[in-house]
Each structure stands twice: as C-alpha cells, then as structure tokens.
C-alpha cells in the first residue's frame, strides 16, 4: 500500500501477507511517540496478545528525531535517534505480537498544525484499510501538545470516514496526564493485570528514552498499581494493574459535538462532584 509521507513505513512482525495482515486488525492504537503505546494503550495490546481472532495494530505518528537523548545516546544525531526509535518500536511490535506497526514519520510541527492535510488523509487511509473495531489514542486533557494534536487528527480522520468504516469505540489514554480525576462513572477501566511481564518487556525495549534517567517503565507500572488500589476506597483490589481511559466515542456518534465540548463536559462533572462533596460537609 502507498503511504502519503515519503518517510512512512509499515512493519509486519510475523511477515503475514498484505492485505490480510492489515485486514485482521481489530484493535488499533494511534499515538504520538514510539513508547506511547505500551505506556497508555497496553490494554489494547493485551486484548489481542495470544488471541486467535483479535489483532492489534500500532500506529506511531511522529519520527522521533527530536527525542531527548543522554547516556549511551547523548552524541546521536537527530537522524540516528530517528533510526533508534524506529528500531525500538519494531522490537515492541515483535514482542507484543502486533498484527502490524506503522511508523508514519511526521515531524511534531506537522501534527500540531491543524491545517496540515497530509496526516488526516494518512490516518483515514490506515483506518480504512485496517478497519479496527476499537481505537486508542491520547486523551484530550493530556499536557503534551503533540499528544493532543494526534488525538484531534485521529478524531477528525474517523469522523471523515464513511459510517461503515468507523470504529465502534475510541478511547483517550493516559500518558502525560493520569485520568484519575474523571468521575468514577466517566472512567473507562482498562485492566492490565494479565501478563504484567509482557508490559515490562515492551517498556524495556525503549532503552533510548529510559537510560537518560526517565524511568517510564517503572512509572507506567507504578501508575497502574496505584490506580488499581486507589480506584475503590473499600474492599479488596479487583485489578492488580489498571489504566483509565476517556471515552471519546460520543465524538463519533454525534457530529455536532466538538472535542472541546466533550472535554468541558467531563471537567464539569468532576467539578460538580468534588464541589458537592465539600458543600455537604463544610
Ligand atoms: Zn509521547
């Protein structure tokens, strides 16, 4: 298949043939950077790992050229970092038994430009070939501009697809902001308890980002542990490892709803719940 961005590539870990390799996709994560999938969308990987009828396709939007670097990698050029990060993503795709792994290779500036037409068209083509039932991307309250840019492009791409090609659900995931603040009714629980070893293995391959001193591997596992325990204040933990998702599906089902409207809706419900509790006891 033709990809619009000249630097974009497709990796199929088990060497299955096209188009079946892509058509088998049931779950897809579309994230900004090379390690964002196992940090935020591990649940999607786990839904498909070892399954006969569910397949996970990972889409990484940016090229990794501007990645921070230290230690072993501190003298690497932007081009060398781009190559290292692409190799790390392919290692994760192999270990996680992904159906396919897209490296779309866009610069972050293009992701943040709402008028850049190529990324939305690229995502539409990928979505229309793979036709996932469930899509994971970044949540709208993430504090990283590129993450929010990716989420908005994904939403636009899905909305521009014919209805029969649209996924049934889309969830915003936790990377550069937890979703613990969502009211419990609004949280989508993404239970990552099975195969915690697999999550550790996937995170472990992103050496270029971890060995500079940012322990994303430990932090992501710790966040899941904390969520599992603090989700309910009574009783025993039902999950040992939990991520939360923000349900973005209303943006597929209601074309008049804007992403900003939906985010304000969730924030208003958080505000109402917390201020009502204070009002009850002050
Ligand atoms: Zn990221």
Short mmCIF file of C-alpha atoms and ligand atoms in Angstrom, two decimals:
data_model
loop_
_atom_site.label_atom_id
_atom_site.label_comp_id
_atom_site.label_asym_id
_atom_site.label_seq_id
_atom_site.Cartn_x
_atom_site.Cartn_y
_atom_site.Cartn_z
CA UNK A 1 0.00 0.00 0.00
CA UNK A 2 1.08 3.58 -0.67
CA UNK A 3 1.75 5.82 2.29
CA UNK A 4 1.49 9.59 1.79
CA UNK A 5 4.51 10.65 3.84
CA UNK A 6 7.69 9.59 1.96
CA UNK A 7 9.40 8.50 5.20
CA UNK A 8 6.46 6.45 6.48
CA UNK A 9 6.84 2.68 6.77
CA UNK A 10 4.96 -0.44 7.71
CA UNK A 11 6.37 -3.39 9.67
CA UNK A 12 4.58 -6.74 9.94
CA UNK A 13 6.29 -8.79 12.65
CA UNK A 14 5.05 -12.23 11.55
CA UNK A 15 5.57 -11.48 7.83
CA UNK A 16 1.89 -12.18 7.05
CA UNK A 17 0.96 -11.11 3.54
CA UNK A 18 -0.95 -7.99 2.59
CA UNK A 19 -3.81 -7.18 2.59
CA UNK A 20 -4.80 -9.86 5.11
CA UNK A 21 -2.07 -8.80 7.53
CA UNK A 22 -3.83 -5.46 7.97
CA UNK A 23 -7.43 -6.59 7.46
CA UNK A 24 -7.16 -8.88 10.51
CA UNK A 25 -6.82 -5.79 12.75
CA UNK A 26 -9.49 -5.49 15.45
CA UNK A 27 -7.78 -3.09 17.89
CA UNK A 28 -5.58 -0.12 16.98
CA UNK A 29 -3.62 2.45 18.94
CA UNK A 30 -2.65 5.70 17.24
CA UNK A 31 -0.16 7.51 19.45
CA UNK A 32 2.36 10.31 19.04
CA UNK A 33 5.66 8.77 20.09
CA UNK A 34 7.45 5.43 19.95
CA UNK A 35 6.83 4.43 23.57
CA UNK A 36 3.32 5.83 23.99
CA UNK A 37 1.57 2.59 23.07
CA UNK A 38 2.79 0.43 25.98
CA UNK A 39 2.57 3.41 28.37
CA UNK A 40 -1.07 4.28 27.62
CA UNK A 41 -2.63 1.62 25.39
CA UNK A 42 -1.22 -1.59 26.88
CA UNK A 43 -4.78 -2.80 27.44
CA UNK A 44 -5.31 -2.91 23.67
CA UNK A 45 -2.14 -4.95 23.19
CA UNK A 46 -3.27 -7.37 25.93
CA UNK A 47 -6.73 -7.77 24.41
CA UNK A 48 -5.10 -9.26 21.33
CA UNK A 49 -1.98 -10.99 22.68
CA UNK A 50 -2.26 -14.73 22.12
CA UNK A 51 -5.76 -14.37 20.69
CA UNK A 52 -6.81 -16.24 17.56
CA UNK A 53 -9.38 -13.71 16.43
CA UNK A 54 -8.18 -10.35 17.74
CA UNK A 55 -5.20 -8.46 16.34
CA UNK A 56 -3.54 -5.25 17.47
CA UNK A 57 -2.06 -2.71 15.06
CA UNK A 58 0.12 0.07 16.44
CA UNK A 59 0.46 3.43 14.70
CA UNK A 60 3.21 5.82 15.78
CA UNK A 61 2.77 9.25 14.24
CA UNK A 62 6.00 11.19 14.86
CA UNK A 63 9.52 10.48 13.64
CA UNK A 64 11.41 10.61 16.94
CA UNK A 65 14.05 12.96 15.52
CA UNK A 66 13.58 15.48 18.33
CA UNK A 67 13.77 12.89 21.12
CA UNK A 68 15.70 13.76 24.26
CA UNK A 69 19.00 11.85 24.47
CA UNK A 70 21.56 11.11 27.13
CA UNK A 71 23.95 8.41 28.32
CA UNK A 72 24.69 5.92 25.52
CA UNK A 73 22.82 8.09 23.03
CA UNK A 74 23.96 11.56 24.06
CA UNK A 75 26.02 12.19 20.91
CA UNK A 76 23.48 10.73 18.49
CA UNK A 77 22.29 13.00 15.67
CA UNK A 78 18.59 13.56 15.02
CA UNK A 79 18.79 11.06 12.15
CA UNK A 80 20.43 8.44 14.37
CA UNK A 81 17.77 8.95 17.05
CA UNK A 82 15.07 8.55 14.43
CA UNK A 83 16.57 5.20 13.43
CA UNK A 84 16.99 4.04 17.04
CA UNK A 85 13.44 4.91 17.96
CA UNK A 86 12.01 3.19 14.88
CA UNK A 87 14.02 0.05 15.75
CA UNK A 88 12.71 0.15 19.33
CA UNK A 89 9.12 0.38 18.12
CA UNK A 90 9.63 -2.64 15.87
CA UNK A 91 11.09 -4.61 18.78
CA UNK A 92 7.98 -3.82 20.82
CA UNK A 93 5.73 -4.84 17.91
CA UNK A 94 7.52 -8.17 17.71
CA UNK A 95 7.41 -8.87 21.44
CA UNK A 96 3.76 -7.76 21.66
CA UNK A 97 2.79 -9.85 18.62
CA UNK A 98 1.23 -6.89 16.84
CA UNK A 99 -0.55 -7.54 13.54
CA UNK A 100 1.31 -4.55 12.14
CA UNK A 101 3.24 -1.50 13.15
CA UNK A 102 3.01 1.78 11.22
CA UNK A 103 5.76 4.36 11.63
CA UNK A 104 4.25 7.44 10.00
CA UNK A 105 7.39 9.57 10.48
CA UNK A 106 5.75 13.01 10.75
CA UNK A 107 7.59 15.91 12.41
CA UNK A 108 5.85 17.13 15.57
CA UNK A 109 5.22 20.54 13.92
CA UNK A 110 3.00 18.89 11.29
CA UNK A 111 1.00 17.12 14.00
CA UNK A 112 0.31 20.39 15.78
CA UNK A 113 -0.67 22.24 12.58
CA UNK A 114 -4.46 21.96 12.22
CA UNK A 115 -4.17 22.99 8.56
CA UNK A 116 -1.71 20.27 7.54
CA UNK A 117 -3.88 17.99 5.40
CA UNK A 118 -1.50 15.04 4.98
CA UNK A 119 -1.71 13.44 8.41
CA UNK A 120 -5.52 13.31 8.46
CA UNK A 121 -5.53 11.79 4.97
CA UNK A 122 -2.84 9.29 6.02
CA UNK A 123 -4.82 8.27 9.09
CA UNK A 124 -8.00 7.91 7.03
CA UNK A 125 -6.18 5.57 4.65
CA UNK A 126 -4.75 3.49 7.51
CA UNK A 127 -8.11 3.29 9.31
CA UNK A 128 -9.96 2.41 6.15
CA UNK A 129 -7.58 -0.45 5.28
CA UNK A 130 -7.37 -1.88 8.80
CA UNK A 131 -10.93 -1.04 9.95
CA UNK A 132 -10.31 -1.58 13.68
CA UNK A 133 -13.35 -2.02 15.94
CA UNK A 134 -11.65 -0.20 18.82
CA UNK A 135 -9.20 2.71 18.60
CA UNK A 136 -6.97 4.03 21.40
CA UNK A 137 -5.29 7.42 21.22
CA UNK A 138 -4.29 10.21 23.61
CA UNK A 139 -6.80 11.76 25.99
CA UNK A 140 -7.94 15.34 25.42
CA UNK A 141 -6.60 16.53 28.79
CA UNK A 142 -3.04 15.32 28.12
CA UNK A 143 -0.49 18.08 28.81
CA UNK A 144 1.75 17.32 25.81
CA UNK A 145 0.82 19.45 22.78
CA UNK A 146 1.80 16.75 20.27
CA UNK A 147 -0.34 14.18 22.07
CA UNK A 148 -3.41 16.40 21.92
CA UNK A 149 -2.61 17.18 18.27
CA UNK A 150 -2.59 13.46 17.45
CA UNK A 151 -5.88 12.87 19.29
CA UNK A 152 -7.56 15.69 17.36
CA UNK A 153 -6.29 14.42 14.00
CA UNK A 154 -7.45 10.89 14.84
CA UNK A 155 -10.91 12.18 15.76
CA UNK A 156 -11.13 14.21 12.55
CA UNK A 157 -9.97 11.26 10.43
CA UNK A 158 -12.56 8.94 11.98
CA UNK A 159 -15.32 11.49 11.52
CA UNK A 160 -14.48 11.85 7.83
CA UNK A 161 -14.69 8.09 7.20
CA UNK A 162 -17.87 6.50 5.82
CA UNK A 163 -20.00 5.29 8.75
CA UNK A 164 -19.46 1.62 7.88
CA UNK A 165 -15.68 2.06 8.23
CA UNK A 166 -15.75 3.89 11.56
CA UNK A 167 -14.65 2.08 14.73
CA UNK A 168 -17.28 1.24 17.31
CA UNK A 169 -15.38 2.96 20.12
CA UNK A 170 -12.46 5.31 20.67
CA UNK A 171 -10.71 5.84 24.00
CA UNK A 172 -8.23 8.50 25.10
CA UNK A 173 -5.38 7.00 27.14
CA UNK A 174 -3.05 8.12 29.91
CA UNK A 175 0.47 9.19 29.08
CA UNK A 176 1.29 12.77 30.07
CA UNK A 177 -1.65 13.02 32.46
CA UNK A 178 -3.50 10.47 34.53
CA UNK A 179 -7.27 10.21 34.28
CA UNK A 180 -7.80 9.56 37.96
CA UNK A 181 -9.63 12.91 38.12
CA UNK A 182 -12.51 11.74 35.91
CA UNK A 183 -15.58 10.88 37.99
CA UNK A 184 -15.76 7.14 38.56
CA UNK A 185 -18.81 6.97 36.28
CA UNK A 186 -16.80 8.54 33.46
CA UNK A 187 -13.68 6.40 33.87
CA UNK A 188 -13.21 3.58 31.39
CA UNK A 189 -11.29 0.87 33.27
CA UNK A 190 -8.54 -0.72 31.19
CA UNK A 191 -7.44 -3.74 33.22
CA UNK A 192 -3.81 -4.59 32.50
CA UNK A 193 -3.47 -7.33 35.15
CA UNK A 194 -2.78 -10.25 32.79
CA UNK A 195 0.79 -10.67 31.55
CA UNK A 196 2.35 -7.87 33.61
CA UNK A 197 5.63 -9.38 32.48
CA UNK A 198 4.70 -8.53 28.90
CA UNK A 199 4.11 -4.88 29.77
CA UNK A 200 7.52 -4.83 31.43
CA UNK A 201 9.11 -6.41 28.35
CA UNK A 202 7.50 -3.95 25.96
CA UNK A 203 8.53 -0.93 28.04
CA UNK A 204 12.02 -2.33 28.44
CA UNK A 205 12.88 -2.11 24.74
CA UNK A 206 12.70 1.70 24.74
CA UNK A 207 16.20 1.98 26.08
CA UNK A 208 16.96 5.31 24.41
CA UNK A 209 14.25 7.04 26.44
CA UNK A 210 14.79 5.22 29.71
CA UNK A 211 18.54 5.25 30.13
CA UNK A 212 18.64 9.03 30.08
CA UNK A 213 17.16 8.89 33.56
CA UNK A 214 13.42 8.89 32.83
CA UNK A 215 12.12 5.58 34.22
CA UNK A 216 8.97 5.41 32.12
CA UNK A 217 8.96 1.64 32.61
CA UNK A 218 8.71 1.88 36.40
CA UNK A 219 6.46 4.94 36.34
CA UNK A 220 3.93 3.34 33.97
CA UNK A 221 3.78 0.13 36.04
CA UNK A 222 3.52 2.23 39.22
CA UNK A 223 0.66 4.29 37.83
CA UNK A 224 -1.27 1.10 37.04
CA UNK A 225 -0.63 -0.27 40.53
CA UNK A 226 -1.75 2.97 42.14
CA UNK A 227 -4.93 3.13 40.06
CA UNK A 228 -5.77 -0.48 40.92
CA UNK A 229 -5.59 0.23 44.63
CA UNK A 230 -6.99 3.77 44.77
CA UNK A 231 -9.88 3.21 42.38
CA UNK A 232 -12.20 1.99 45.15
CA UNK A 233 -11.75 3.01 48.78
CA UNK A 234 -13.48 -0.09 50.16
CA UNK A 235 -12.94 -3.81 49.61
CA UNK A 236 -10.05 -5.61 48.02
CA UNK A 237 -8.42 -4.69 44.73
CA UNK A 238 -10.26 -6.26 41.82
CA UNK A 239 -7.40 -5.45 39.48
CA UNK A 240 -3.68 -5.51 40.11
CA UNK A 241 -2.82 -3.17 37.27
CA UNK A 242 -5.22 -0.60 35.89
CA UNK A 243 -5.18 2.20 33.34
CA UNK A 244 -8.05 4.59 32.82
CA UNK A 245 -9.47 5.74 29.51
CA UNK A 246 -11.52 8.78 28.49
CA UNK A 247 -14.45 7.73 26.33
CA UNK A 248 -14.24 9.72 23.09
CA UNK A 249 -16.90 7.63 21.32
CA UNK A 250 -19.54 10.39 21.63
CA UNK A 251 -17.45 12.31 19.06
CA UNK A 252 -18.11 9.55 16.52
CA UNK A 253 -21.78 9.23 17.34
CA UNK A 254 -22.63 12.95 17.49
CA UNK A 255 -21.11 15.01 14.64
CA UNK A 256 -22.27 18.26 16.25
CA UNK A 257 -20.18 17.66 19.40
CA UNK A 258 -16.70 19.26 19.38
CA UNK A 259 -13.70 17.76 21.23
CA UNK A 260 -13.67 20.89 23.38
CA UNK A 261 -17.35 20.36 24.26
CA UNK A 262 -16.69 16.80 25.36
CA UNK A 263 -13.66 17.77 27.46
CA UNK A 264 -15.66 20.57 29.14
CA UNK A 265 -18.42 18.05 29.87
CA UNK A 266 -16.01 15.73 31.72
CA UNK A 267 -14.38 18.62 33.61
CA UNK A 268 -17.80 19.99 34.62
CA UNK A 269 -18.80 16.60 36.01
CA UNK A 270 -15.56 16.47 38.03
CA UNK A 271 -16.19 19.99 39.30
CA UNK A 272 -19.79 19.19 40.23
CA UNK A 273 -18.83 16.01 42.07
CA UNK A 274 -15.97 17.44 44.11
CA UNK A 275 -17.60 20.74 45.00
CA UNK A 276 -20.81 18.93 46.01
CA UNK A 277 -18.82 16.77 48.45
CA UNK A 278 -17.21 19.81 50.03
CA UNK A 279 -20.58 21.58 50.23
CA UNK A 280 -22.04 18.57 52.02
CA UNK A 281 -19.60 18.79 54.94
CA UNK A 282 -18.44 22.40 55.23
ZN1 LIG B 1 4.51 10.72 23.74
#
